[in-house]
């Protein structure tokens, strides 16, 4: 198991991986359609975008959480 102190990094890694995979897949199919190179093009786009998505989530995640905390009413 991974130590709890790494939970934020693991969350960012999984969330960025899932979201960038889905978004690049949709964008790739929309841009070039289905064909023999679609999967390779998708994986290339995903490989490029995943580190960017991870960095954005890691850096902006705490700010977004603060914004959500201000927007959401706590339950009594």
N, CA, C and O atoms as a Maestro MAE file, in Angstrom:
{
 s_m_m2io_version
 :::
 2.0.0
}

f_m_ct {
 s_m_title
 :::
 protein
 m_atom[304] {
  # First column is atom index #
  i_m_mmod_type
  r_m_x_coord
  r_m_y_coord
  r_m_z_coord
  i_m_residue_number
  s_m_chain_name
  s_m_pdb_residue_name
  s_m_pdb_atom_name
  i_m_atomic_number
  :::
  1 25 0.833 -1.197 0.000 1 A "UNK " " N  " 7
  2 3 0.000 0.000 0.000 1 A "UNK " " CA " 6
  3 2 0.878 1.262 0.000 1 A "UNK " " C  " 6
  4 15 2.027 1.261 0.443 1 A "UNK " " O  " 8
  5 25 0.289 2.300 -0.505 2 A "UNK " " N  " 7
  6 3 0.976 3.592 -0.577 2 A "UNK " " CA " 6
  7 2 0.710 4.347 0.726 2 A "UNK " " C  " 6
  8 15 -0.431 4.390 1.184 2 A "UNK " " O  " 8
  9 25 1.736 4.942 1.328 3 A "UNK " " N  " 7
  10 3 1.524 5.704 2.564 3 A "UNK " " CA " 6
  11 2 0.548 6.869 2.366 3 A "UNK " " C  " 6
  12 15 0.490 7.466 1.291 3 A "UNK " " O  " 8
  13 25 -0.205 7.178 3.403 4 A "UNK " " N  " 7
  14 3 -1.244 8.206 3.353 4 A "UNK " " CA " 6
  15 2 -0.695 9.578 2.974 4 A "UNK " " C  " 6
  16 15 -1.414 10.393 2.395 4 A "UNK " " O  " 8
  17 25 0.552 9.838 3.290 5 A "UNK " " N  " 7
  18 3 1.106 11.161 2.980 5 A "UNK " " CA " 6
  19 2 1.168 11.431 1.473 5 A "UNK " " C  " 6
  20 15 1.324 12.579 1.056 5 A "UNK " " O  " 8
  21 25 1.048 10.381 0.659 6 A "UNK " " N  " 7
  22 3 1.073 10.529 -0.790 6 A "UNK " " CA " 6
  23 2 -0.328 10.567 -1.401 6 A "UNK " " C  " 6
  24 15 -0.468 10.519 -2.623 6 A "UNK " " O  " 8
  25 25 -1.357 10.652 -0.571 7 A "UNK " " N  " 7
  26 3 -2.732 10.559 -1.084 7 A "UNK " " CA " 6
  27 2 -3.064 11.675 -2.079 7 A "UNK " " C  " 6
  28 15 -3.758 11.426 -3.065 7 A "UNK " " O  " 8
  29 25 -2.593 12.875 -1.845 8 A "UNK " " N  " 7
  30 3 -2.879 13.974 -2.777 8 A "UNK " " CA " 6
  31 2 -2.240 13.719 -4.137 8 A "UNK " " C  " 6
  32 15 -2.870 13.945 -5.171 8 A "UNK " " O  " 8
  33 25 -1.027 13.263 -4.143 9 A "UNK " " N  " 7
  34 3 -0.329 12.978 -5.398 9 A "UNK " " CA " 6
  35 2 -1.012 11.830 -6.139 9 A "UNK " " C  " 6
  36 15 -1.191 11.890 -7.355 9 A "UNK " " O  " 8
  37 25 -1.392 10.787 -5.402 10 A "UNK " " N  " 7
  38 3 -2.072 9.649 -6.028 10 A "UNK " " CA " 6
  39 2 -3.421 10.086 -6.599 10 A "UNK " " C  " 6
  40 15 -3.787 9.685 -7.704 10 A "UNK " " O  " 8
  41 25 -4.161 10.907 -5.850 11 A "UNK " " N  " 7
  42 3 -5.429 11.429 -6.354 11 A "UNK " " CA " 6
  43 2 -5.210 12.215 -7.639 11 A "UNK " " C  " 6
  44 15 -5.923 12.006 -8.621 11 A "UNK " " O  " 8
  45 25 -4.238 13.111 -7.645 12 A "UNK " " N  " 7
  46 3 -3.953 13.925 -8.831 12 A "UNK " " CA " 6
  47 2 -3.550 13.046 -10.014 12 A "UNK " " C  " 6
  48 15 -3.959 13.302 -11.147 12 A "UNK " " O  " 8
  49 25 -2.767 12.034 -9.758 13 A "UNK " " N  " 7
  50 3 -2.317 11.126 -10.819 13 A "UNK " " CA " 6
  51 2 -3.494 10.378 -11.439 13 A "UNK " " C  " 6
  52 15 -3.617 10.312 -12.662 13 A "UNK " " O  " 8
  53 25 -4.358 9.816 -10.595 14 A "UNK " " N  " 7
  54 3 -5.510 9.058 -11.105 14 A "UNK " " CA " 6
  55 2 -6.519 9.981 -11.786 14 A "UNK " " C  " 6
  56 15 -6.983 9.681 -12.886 14 A "UNK " " O  " 8
  57 25 -6.860 11.088 -11.154 15 A "UNK " " N  " 7
  58 3 -7.851 12.006 -11.729 15 A "UNK " " CA " 6
  59 2 -7.363 12.587 -13.050 15 A "UNK " " C  " 6
  60 15 -8.121 12.644 -14.018 15 A "UNK " " O  " 8
  61 25 -6.118 13.016 -13.099 16 A "UNK " " N  " 7
  62 3 -5.586 13.585 -14.338 16 A "UNK " " CA " 6
  63 2 -5.491 12.525 -15.429 16 A "UNK " " C  " 6
  64 15 -5.744 12.812 -16.599 16 A "UNK " " O  " 8
  65 25 -5.130 11.310 -15.052 17 A "UNK " " N  " 7
  66 3 -5.049 10.228 -16.033 17 A "UNK " " CA " 6
  67 2 -6.404 9.902 -16.636 17 A "UNK " " C  " 6
  68 15 -6.536 9.779 -17.854 17 A "UNK " " O  " 8
  69 25 -7.409 9.762 -15.780 18 A "UNK " " N  " 7
  70 3 -8.756 9.449 -16.272 18 A "UNK " " CA " 6
  71 2 -9.326 10.573 -17.138 18 A "UNK " " C  " 6
  72 15 -9.812 10.331 -18.243 18 A "UNK " " O  " 8
  73 25 -9.262 11.780 -16.633 19 A "UNK " " N  " 7
  74 3 -9.860 12.899 -17.363 19 A "UNK " " CA " 6
  75 2 -9.137 13.166 -18.681 19 A "UNK " " C  " 6
  76 15 -9.782 13.384 -19.706 19 A "UNK " " O  " 8
  77 25 -7.816 13.149 -18.662 20 A "UNK " " N  " 7
  78 3 -7.096 13.410 -19.909 20 A "UNK " " CA " 6
  79 2 -7.303 12.282 -20.910 20 A "UNK " " C  " 6
  80 15 -7.341 12.530 -22.115 20 A "UNK " " O  " 8
  81 25 -7.437 11.056 -20.438 21 A "UNK " " N  " 7
  82 3 -7.712 9.927 -21.336 21 A "UNK " " CA " 6
  83 2 -9.071 10.097 -22.022 21 A "UNK " " C  " 6
  84 15 -9.184 9.941 -23.238 21 A "UNK " " O  " 8
  85 25 -10.078 10.411 -21.245 22 A "UNK " " N  " 7
  86 3 -11.429 10.574 -21.799 22 A "UNK " " CA " 6
  87 2 -11.491 11.753 -22.759 22 A "UNK " " C  " 6
  88 15 -12.013 11.629 -23.867 22 A "UNK " " O  " 8
  89 25 -10.963 12.888 -22.340 23 A "UNK " " N  " 7
  90 3 -11.049 14.099 -23.158 23 A "UNK " " CA " 6
  91 2 -10.237 13.973 -24.441 23 A "UNK " " C  " 6
  92 15 -10.713 14.363 -25.507 23 A "UNK " " O  " 8
  93 25 -9.024 13.437 -24.361 24 A "UNK " " N  " 7
  94 3 -8.236 13.290 -25.583 24 A "UNK " " CA " 6
  95 2 -8.845 12.247 -26.511 24 A "UNK " " C  " 6
  96 15 -8.750 12.373 -27.732 24 A "UNK " " O  " 8
  97 25 -9.473 11.214 -25.940 25 A "UNK " " N  " 7
  98 3 -10.152 10.227 -26.776 25 A "UNK " " CA " 6
  99 2 -11.297 10.833 -27.553 25 A "UNK " " C  " 6
  100 15 -11.425 10.602 -28.755 25 A "UNK " " O  " 8
  101 25 -12.127 11.603 -26.885 26 A "UNK " " N  " 7
  102 3 -13.255 12.266 -27.539 26 A "UNK " " CA " 6
  103 2 -12.759 13.265 -28.580 26 A "UNK " " C  " 6
  104 15 -13.270 13.307 -29.700 26 A "UNK " " O  " 8
  105 25 -11.766 14.065 -28.209 27 A "UNK " " N  " 7
  106 3 -11.249 15.076 -29.134 27 A "UNK " " CA " 6
  107 2 -10.589 14.437 -30.356 27 A "UNK " " C  " 6
  108 15 -10.718 14.942 -31.471 27 A "UNK " " O  " 8
  109 25 -9.890 13.336 -30.145 28 A "UNK " " N  " 7
  110 3 -9.234 12.657 -31.266 28 A "UNK " " CA " 6
  111 2 -10.266 12.099 -32.241 28 A "UNK " " C  " 6
  112 15 -10.144 12.278 -33.453 28 A "UNK " " O  " 8
  113 25 -11.275 11.427 -31.711 29 A "UNK " " N  " 7
  114 3 -12.317 10.870 -32.584 29 A "UNK " " CA " 6
  115 2 -13.063 11.991 -33.300 29 A "UNK " " C  " 6
  116 15 -13.385 11.863 -34.481 29 A "UNK " " O  " 8
  117 25 -13.337 13.080 -32.603 30 A "UNK " " N  " 7
  118 3 -14.031 14.203 -33.250 30 A "UNK " " CA " 6
  119 2 -13.177 14.812 -34.357 30 A "UNK " " C  " 6
  120 15 -13.697 15.188 -35.407 30 A "UNK " " O  " 8
  121 25 -11.877 14.908 -34.130 31 A "UNK " " N  " 7
  122 3 -10.997 15.556 -35.101 31 A "UNK " " CA " 6
  123 2 -10.702 14.677 -36.319 31 A "UNK " " C  " 6
  124 15 -10.692 15.173 -37.445 31 A "UNK " " O  " 8
  125 25 -10.463 13.383 -36.111 32 A "UNK " " N  " 7
  126 3 -10.041 12.545 -37.235 32 A "UNK " " CA " 6
  127 2 -10.974 11.383 -37.529 32 A "UNK " " C  " 6
  128 15 -10.805 10.687 -38.530 32 A "UNK " " O  " 8
  129 25 -11.968 11.168 -36.655 33 A "UNK " " N  " 7
  130 3 -12.879 10.045 -36.858 33 A "UNK " " CA " 6
  131 2 -12.217 8.728 -36.490 33 A "UNK " " C  " 6
  132 15 -11.076 8.685 -36.031 33 A "UNK " " O  " 8
  133 25 -12.975 7.645 -36.709 34 A "UNK " " N  " 7
  134 3 -12.435 6.314 -36.446 34 A "UNK " " CA " 6
  135 2 -11.682 5.837 -37.674 34 A "UNK " " C  " 6
  136 15 -12.160 5.976 -38.800 34 A "UNK " " O  " 8
  137 25 -10.529 5.287 -37.457 35 A "UNK " " N  " 7
  138 3 -9.720 4.768 -38.554 35 A "UNK " " CA " 6
  139 2 -8.585 3.943 -38.003 35 A "UNK " " C  " 6
  140 15 -8.495 3.743 -36.792 35 A "UNK " " O  " 8
  141 25 -7.719 3.463 -38.868 36 A "UNK " " N  " 7
  142 3 -6.633 2.588 -38.419 36 A "UNK " " CA " 6
  143 2 -5.601 3.286 -37.527 36 A "UNK " " C  " 6
  144 15 -4.896 2.619 -36.770 36 A "UNK " " O  " 8
  145 25 -5.504 4.596 -37.603 37 A "UNK " " N  " 7
  146 3 -4.508 5.308 -36.784 37 A "UNK " " CA " 6
  147 2 -5.116 5.983 -35.557 37 A "UNK " " C  " 6
  148 15 -4.401 6.614 -34.778 37 A "UNK " " O  " 8
  149 25 -6.419 5.854 -35.384 38 A "UNK " " N  " 7
  150 3 -7.103 6.579 -34.301 38 A "UNK " " CA " 6
  151 2 -6.526 6.243 -32.934 38 A "UNK " " C  " 6
  152 15 -6.231 7.139 -32.142 38 A "UNK " " O  " 8
  153 25 -6.364 4.953 -32.656 39 A "UNK " " N  " 7
  154 3 -5.873 4.566 -31.333 39 A "UNK " " CA " 6
  155 2 -4.469 5.114 -31.073 39 A "UNK " " C  " 6
  156 15 -4.200 5.637 -29.991 39 A "UNK " " O  " 8
  157 25 -3.591 5.002 -32.037 40 A "UNK " " N  " 7
  158 3 -2.232 5.518 -31.874 40 A "UNK " " CA " 6
  159 2 -2.202 7.030 -31.703 40 A "UNK " " C  " 6
  160 15 -1.448 7.561 -30.888 40 A "UNK " " O  " 8
  161 25 -3.035 7.718 -32.486 41 A "UNK " " N  " 7
  162 3 -3.123 9.177 -32.349 41 A "UNK " " CA " 6
  163 2 -3.664 9.566 -30.976 41 A "UNK " " C  " 6
  164 15 -3.200 10.525 -30.359 41 A "UNK " " O  " 8
  165 25 -4.657 8.801 -30.507 42 A "UNK " " N  " 7
  166 3 -5.233 9.054 -29.191 42 A "UNK " " CA " 6
  167 2 -4.183 8.874 -28.097 42 A "UNK " " C  " 6
  168 15 -4.048 9.722 -27.216 42 A "UNK " " O  " 8
  169 25 -3.442 7.773 -28.156 43 A "UNK " " N  " 7
  170 3 -2.425 7.504 -27.140 43 A "UNK " " CA " 6
  171 2 -1.312 8.556 -27.174 43 A "UNK " " C  " 6
  172 15 -0.770 8.924 -26.132 43 A "UNK " " O  " 8
  173 25 -0.978 9.032 -28.361 44 A "UNK " " N  " 7
  174 3 0.021 10.087 -28.490 44 A "UNK " " CA " 6
  175 2 -0.473 11.375 -27.832 44 A "UNK " " C  " 6
  176 15 0.264 12.031 -27.096 44 A "UNK " " O  " 8
  177 25 -1.730 11.725 -28.108 45 A "UNK " " N  " 7
  178 3 -2.323 12.924 -27.500 45 A "UNK " " CA " 6
  179 2 -2.413 12.768 -25.986 45 A "UNK " " C  " 6
  180 15 -2.133 13.707 -25.241 45 A "UNK " " O  " 8
  181 25 -2.804 11.585 -25.539 46 A "UNK " " N  " 7
  182 3 -2.927 11.341 -24.106 46 A "UNK " " CA " 6
  183 2 -1.568 11.447 -23.418 46 A "UNK " " C  " 6
  184 15 -1.455 12.063 -22.358 46 A "UNK " " O  " 8
  185 25 -0.549 10.857 -24.009 47 A "UNK " " N  " 7
  186 3 0.789 10.915 -23.441 47 A "UNK " " CA " 6
  187 2 1.313 12.339 -23.321 47 A "UNK " " C  " 6
  188 15 2.053 12.663 -22.392 47 A "UNK " " O  " 8
  189 25 0.928 13.178 -24.259 48 A "UNK " " N  " 7
  190 3 1.329 14.585 -24.218 48 A "UNK " " CA " 6
  191 2 0.542 15.346 -23.153 48 A "UNK " " C  " 6
  192 15 1.105 16.172 -22.435 48 A "UNK " " O  " 8
  193 25 -0.757 15.068 -23.051 49 A "UNK " " N  " 7
  194 3 -1.647 15.849 -22.182 49 A "UNK " " CA " 6
  195 2 -1.630 15.435 -20.718 49 A "UNK " " C  " 6
  196 15 -1.859 16.269 -19.842 49 A "UNK " " O  " 8
  197 25 -1.361 14.156 -20.434 50 A "UNK " " N  " 7
  198 3 -1.446 13.694 -19.057 50 A "UNK " " CA " 6
  199 2 -0.518 14.464 -18.112 50 A "UNK " " C  " 6
  200 15 -0.979 14.887 -17.051 50 A "UNK " " O  " 8
  201 25 0.752 14.666 -18.435 51 A "UNK " " N  " 7
  202 3 1.598 15.435 -17.505 51 A "UNK " " CA " 6
  203 2 1.109 16.872 -17.308 51 A "UNK " " C  " 6
  204 15 1.250 17.433 -16.222 51 A "UNK " " O  " 8
  205 25 0.547 17.453 -18.338 52 A "UNK " " N  " 7
  206 3 0.012 18.811 -18.219 52 A "UNK " " CA " 6
  207 2 -1.190 18.808 -17.283 52 A "UNK " " C  " 6
  208 15 -1.296 19.654 -16.395 52 A "UNK " " O  " 8
  209 25 -2.097 17.850 -17.487 53 A "UNK " " N  " 7
  210 3 -3.287 17.744 -16.635 53 A "UNK " " CA " 6
  211 2 -2.890 17.490 -15.184 53 A "UNK " " C  " 6
  212 15 -3.467 18.080 -14.271 53 A "UNK " " O  " 8
  213 25 -1.910 16.620 -14.967 54 A "UNK " " N  " 7
  214 3 -1.447 16.341 -13.604 54 A "UNK " " CA " 6
  215 2 -0.932 17.611 -12.940 54 A "UNK " " C  " 6
  216 15 -1.280 17.908 -11.798 54 A "UNK " " O  " 8
  217 25 -0.109 18.352 -13.657 55 A "UNK " " N  " 7
  218 3 0.469 19.579 -13.102 55 A "UNK " " CA " 6
  219 2 -0.609 20.597 -12.755 55 A "UNK " " C  " 6
  220 15 -0.561 21.225 -11.697 55 A "UNK " " O  " 8
  221 25 -1.581 20.758 -13.650 56 A "UNK " " N  " 7
  222 3 -2.669 21.714 -13.407 56 A "UNK " " CA " 6
  223 2 -3.486 21.303 -12.190 56 A "UNK " " C  " 6
  224 15 -3.787 22.136 -11.335 56 A "UNK " " O  " 8
  225 25 -3.849 20.024 -12.104 57 A "UNK " " N  " 7
  226 3 -4.639 19.550 -10.959 57 A "UNK " " CA " 6
  227 2 -3.833 19.680 -9.669 57 A "UNK " " C  " 6
  228 15 -4.372 20.096 -8.644 57 A "UNK " " O  " 8
  229 25 -2.562 19.333 -9.711 58 A "UNK " " N  " 7
  230 3 -1.723 19.409 -8.518 58 A "UNK " " CA " 6
  231 2 -1.574 20.845 -8.028 58 A "UNK " " C  " 6
  232 15 -1.641 21.104 -6.827 58 A "UNK " " O  " 8
  233 25 -1.373 21.776 -8.957 59 A "UNK " " N  " 7
  234 3 -1.152 23.174 -8.572 59 A "UNK " " CA " 6
  235 2 -2.460 23.883 -8.216 59 A "UNK " " C  " 6
  236 15 -2.531 24.590 -7.211 59 A "UNK " " O  " 8
  237 25 -3.492 23.695 -9.037 60 A "UNK " " N  " 7
  238 3 -4.740 24.431 -8.825 60 A "UNK " " CA " 6
  239 2 -5.749 23.710 -7.931 60 A "UNK " " C  " 6
  240 15 -6.740 24.310 -7.517 60 A "UNK " " O  " 8
  241 25 -5.511 22.440 -7.631 61 A "UNK " " N  " 7
  242 3 -6.445 21.670 -6.807 61 A "UNK " " CA " 6
  243 2 -6.796 22.330 -5.481 61 A "UNK " " C  " 6
  244 15 -7.980 22.449 -5.168 61 A "UNK " " O  " 8
  245 25 -5.826 22.762 -4.693 62 A "UNK " " N  " 7
  246 3 -6.157 23.404 -3.419 62 A "UNK " " CA " 6
  247 2 -6.977 24.686 -3.582 62 A "UNK " " C  " 6
  248 15 -7.861 24.961 -2.771 62 A "UNK " " O  " 8
  249 25 -6.694 25.460 -4.607 63 A "UNK " " N  " 7
  250 3 -7.460 26.685 -4.858 63 A "UNK " " CA " 6
  251 2 -8.894 26.351 -5.238 63 A "UNK " " C  " 6
  252 15 -9.828 27.002 -4.771 63 A "UNK " " O  " 8
  253 25 -9.073 25.351 -6.072 64 A "UNK " " N  " 7
  254 3 -10.414 24.922 -6.462 64 A "UNK " " CA " 6
  255 2 -11.165 24.394 -5.239 64 A "UNK " " C  " 6
  256 15 -12.357 24.662 -5.088 64 A "UNK " " O  " 8
  257 25 -10.487 23.651 -4.369 65 A "UNK " " N  " 7
  258 3 -11.136 23.137 -3.159 65 A "UNK " " CA " 6
  259 2 -11.586 24.277 -2.252 65 A "UNK " " C  " 6
  260 15 -12.665 24.210 -1.665 65 A "UNK " " O  " 8
  261 25 -10.774 25.316 -2.134 66 A "UNK " " N  " 7
  262 3 -11.163 26.481 -1.335 66 A "UNK " " CA " 6
  263 2 -12.399 27.164 -1.927 66 A "UNK " " C  " 6
  264 15 -13.301 27.569 -1.194 66 A "UNK " " O  " 8
  265 25 -12.432 27.287 -3.249 67 A "UNK " " N  " 7
  266 3 -13.586 27.883 -3.918 67 A "UNK " " CA " 6
  267 2 -14.841 27.049 -3.676 67 A "UNK " " C  " 6
  268 15 -15.906 27.593 -3.384 67 A "UNK " " O  " 8
  269 25 -14.716 25.745 -3.796 68 A "UNK " " N  " 7
  270 3 -15.860 24.853 -3.564 68 A "UNK " " CA " 6
  271 2 -16.326 24.997 -2.115 68 A "UNK " " C  " 6
  272 15 -17.528 25.046 -1.853 68 A "UNK " " O  " 8
  273 25 -15.398 25.064 -1.190 69 A "UNK " " N  " 7
  274 3 -15.774 25.209 0.223 69 A "UNK " " CA " 6
  275 2 -16.543 26.506 0.476 69 A "UNK " " C  " 6
  276 15 -17.420 26.552 1.339 69 A "UNK " " O  " 8
  277 25 -16.220 27.546 -0.266 70 A "UNK " " N  " 7
  278 3 -16.947 28.813 -0.120 70 A "UNK " " CA " 6
  279 2 -18.327 28.752 -0.764 70 A "UNK " " C  " 6
  280 15 -19.262 29.395 -0.287 70 A "UNK " " O  " 8
  281 25 -18.460 27.995 -1.830 71 A "UNK " " N  " 7
  282 3 -19.718 27.931 -2.573 71 A "UNK " " CA " 6
  283 2 -20.730 26.949 -1.978 71 A "UNK " " C  " 6
  284 15 -21.934 27.087 -2.196 71 A "UNK " " O  " 8
  285 25 -20.247 25.972 -1.239 72 A "UNK " " N  " 7
  286 3 -21.113 24.911 -0.739 72 A "UNK " " CA " 6
  287 2 -21.465 25.180 0.713 72 A "UNK " " C  " 6
  288 15 -20.598 25.456 1.542 72 A "UNK " " O  " 8
  289 25 -22.741 25.093 0.999 73 A "UNK " " N  " 7
  290 3 -23.217 25.295 2.359 73 A "UNK " " CA " 6
  291 2 -23.012 24.008 3.146 73 A "UNK " " C  " 6
  292 15 -23.343 22.921 2.673 73 A "UNK " " O  " 8
  293 25 -22.463 24.138 4.351 74 A "UNK " " N  " 7
  294 3 -22.258 22.976 5.191 74 A "UNK " " CA " 6
  295 2 -23.587 22.499 5.758 74 A "UNK " " C  " 6
  296 15 -24.490 23.299 6.005 74 A "UNK " " O  " 8
  297 25 -23.701 21.183 5.964 75 A "UNK " " N  " 7
  298 3 -24.922 20.628 6.545 75 A "UNK " " CA " 6
  299 2 -24.906 20.823 8.046 75 A "UNK " " C  " 6
  300 15 -23.861 20.713 8.688 75 A "UNK " " O  " 8
  301 25 -26.063 21.110 8.597 76 A "UNK " " N  " 7
  302 3 -26.188 21.279 10.063 76 A "UNK " " CA " 6
  303 2 -26.675 20.012 10.700 76 A "UNK " " C  " 6
  304 15 -26.841 19.957 11.918 76 A "UNK " " O  " 8
  :::
 }
 m_bond[303] {
  # First column is bond index #
  i_m_from
  i_m_to
  i_m_order
  :::
  1 1 2 1
  2 2 3 1
  3 3 4 2
  4 3 5 1
  5 5 6 1
  6 6 7 1
  7 7 8 2
  8 7 9 1
  9 9 10 1
  10 10 11 1
  11 11 12 2
  12 11 13 1
  13 13 14 1
  14 14 15 1
  15 15 16 2
  16 15 17 1
  17 17 18 1
  18 18 19 1
  19 19 20 2
  20 19 21 1
  21 21 22 1
  22 22 23 1
  23 23 24 2
  24 23 25 1
  25 25 26 1
  26 26 27 1
  27 27 28 2
  28 27 29 1
  29 29 30 1
  30 30 31 1
  31 31 32 2
  32 31 33 1
  33 33 34 1
  34 34 35 1
  35 35 36 2
  36 35 37 1
  37 37 38 1
  38 38 39 1
  39 39 40 2
  40 39 41 1
  41 41 42 1
  42 42 43 1
  43 43 44 2
  44 43 45 1
  45 45 46 1
  46 46 47 1
  47 47 48 2
  48 47 49 1
  49 49 50 1
  50 50 51 1
  51 51 52 2
  52 51 53 1
  53 53 54 1
  54 54 55 1
  55 55 56 2
  56 55 57 1
  57 57 58 1
  58 58 59 1
  59 59 60 2
  60 59 61 1
  61 61 62 1
  62 62 63 1
  63 63 64 2
  64 63 65 1
  65 65 66 1
  66 66 67 1
  67 67 68 2
  68 67 69 1
  69 69 70 1
  70 70 71 1
  71 71 72 2
  72 71 73 1
  73 73 74 1
  74 74 75 1
  75 75 76 2
  76 75 77 1
  77 77 78 1
  78 78 79 1
  79 79 80 2
  80 79 81 1
  81 81 82 1
  82 82 83 1
  83 83 84 2
  84 83 85 1
  85 85 86 1
  86 86 87 1
  87 87 88 2
  88 87 89 1
  89 89 90 1
  90 90 91 1
  91 91 92 2
  92 91 93 1
  93 93 94 1
  94 94 95 1
  95 95 96 2
  96 95 97 1
  97 97 98 1
  98 98 99 1
  99 99 100 2
  100 99 101 1
  101 101 102 1
  102 102 103 1
  103 103 104 2
  104 103 105 1
  105 105 106 1
  106 106 107 1
  107 107 108 2
  108 107 109 1
  109 109 110 1
  110 110 111 1
  111 111 112 2
  112 111 113 1
  113 113 114 1
  114 114 115 1
  115 115 116 2
  116 115 117 1
  117 117 118 1
  118 118 119 1
  119 119 120 2
  120 119 121 1
  121 121 122 1
  122 122 123 1
  123 123 124 2
  124 123 125 1
  125 125 126 1
  126 126 127 1
  127 127 128 2
  128 127 129 1
  129 129 130 1
  130 130 131 1
  131 131 132 2
  132 131 133 1
  133 133 134 1
  134 134 135 1
  135 135 136 2
  136 135 137 1
  137 137 138 1
  138 138 139 1
  139 139 140 2
  140 139 141 1
  141 141 142 1
  142 142 143 1
  143 143 144 2
  144 143 145 1
  145 145 146 1
  146 146 147 1
  147 147 148 2
  148 147 149 1
  149 149 150 1
  150 150 151 1
  151 151 152 2
  152 151 153 1
  153 153 154 1
  154 154 155 1
  155 155 156 2
  156 155 157 1
  157 157 158 1
  158 158 159 1
  159 159 160 2
  160 159 161 1
  161 161 162 1
  162 162 163 1
  163 163 164 2
  164 163 165 1
  165 165 166 1
  166 166 167 1
  167 167 168 2
  168 167 169 1
  169 169 170 1
  170 170 171 1
  171 171 172 2
  172 171 173 1
  173 173 174 1
  174 174 175 1
  175 175 176 2
  176 175 177 1
  177 177 178 1
  178 178 179 1
  179 179 180 2
  180 179 181 1
  181 181 182 1
  182 182 183 1
  183 183 184 2
  184 183 185 1
  185 185 186 1
  186 186 187 1
  187 187 188 2
  188 187 189 1
  189 189 190 1
  190 190 191 1
  191 191 192 2
  192 191 193 1
  193 193 194 1
  194 194 195 1
  195 195 196 2
  196 195 197 1
  197 197 198 1
  198 198 199 1
  199 199 200 2
  200 199 201 1
  201 201 202 1
  202 202 203 1
  203 203 204 2
  204 203 205 1
  205 205 206 1
  206 206 207 1
  207 207 208 2
  208 207 209 1
  209 209 210 1
  210 210 211 1
  211 211 212 2
  212 211 213 1
  213 213 214 1
  214 214 215 1
  215 215 216 2
  216 215 217 1
  217 217 218 1
  218 218 219 1
  219 219 220 2
  220 219 221 1
  221 221 222 1
  222 222 223 1
  223 223 224 2
  224 223 225 1
  225 225 226 1
  226 226 227 1
  227 227 228 2
  228 227 229 1
  229 229 230 1
  230 230 231 1
  231 231 232 2
  232 231 233 1
  233 233 234 1
  234 234 235 1
  235 235 236 2
  236 235 237 1
  237 237 238 1
  238 238 239 1
  239 239 240 2
  240 239 241 1
  241 241 242 1
  242 242 243 1
  243 243 244 2
  244 243 245 1
  245 245 246 1
  246 246 247 1
  247 247 248 2
  248 247 249 1
  249 249 250 1
  250 250 251 1
  251 251 252 2
  252 251 253 1
  253 253 254 1
  254 254 255 1
  255 255 256 2
  256 255 257 1
  257 257 258 1
  258 258 259 1
  259 259 260 2
  260 259 261 1
  261 261 262 1
  262 262 263 1
  263 263 264 2
  264 263 265 1
  265 265 266 1
  266 266 267 1
  267 267 268 2
  268 267 269 1
  269 269 270 1
  270 270 271 1
  271 271 272 2
  272 271 273 1
  273 273 274 1
  274 274 275 1
  275 275 276 2
  276 275 277 1
  277 277 278 1
  278 278 279 1
  279 279 280 2
  280 279 281 1
  281 281 282 1
  282 282 283 1
  283 283 284 2
  284 283 285 1
  285 285 286 1
  286 286 287 1
  287 287 288 2
  288 287 289 1
  289 289 290 1
  290 290 291 1
  291 291 292 2
  292 291 293 1
  293 293 294 1
  294 294 295 1
  295 295 296 2
  296 295 297 1
  297 297 298 1
  298 298 299 1
  299 299 300 2
  300 299 301 1
  301 301 302 1
  302 302 303 1
  303 303 304 2
  :::
 }
}
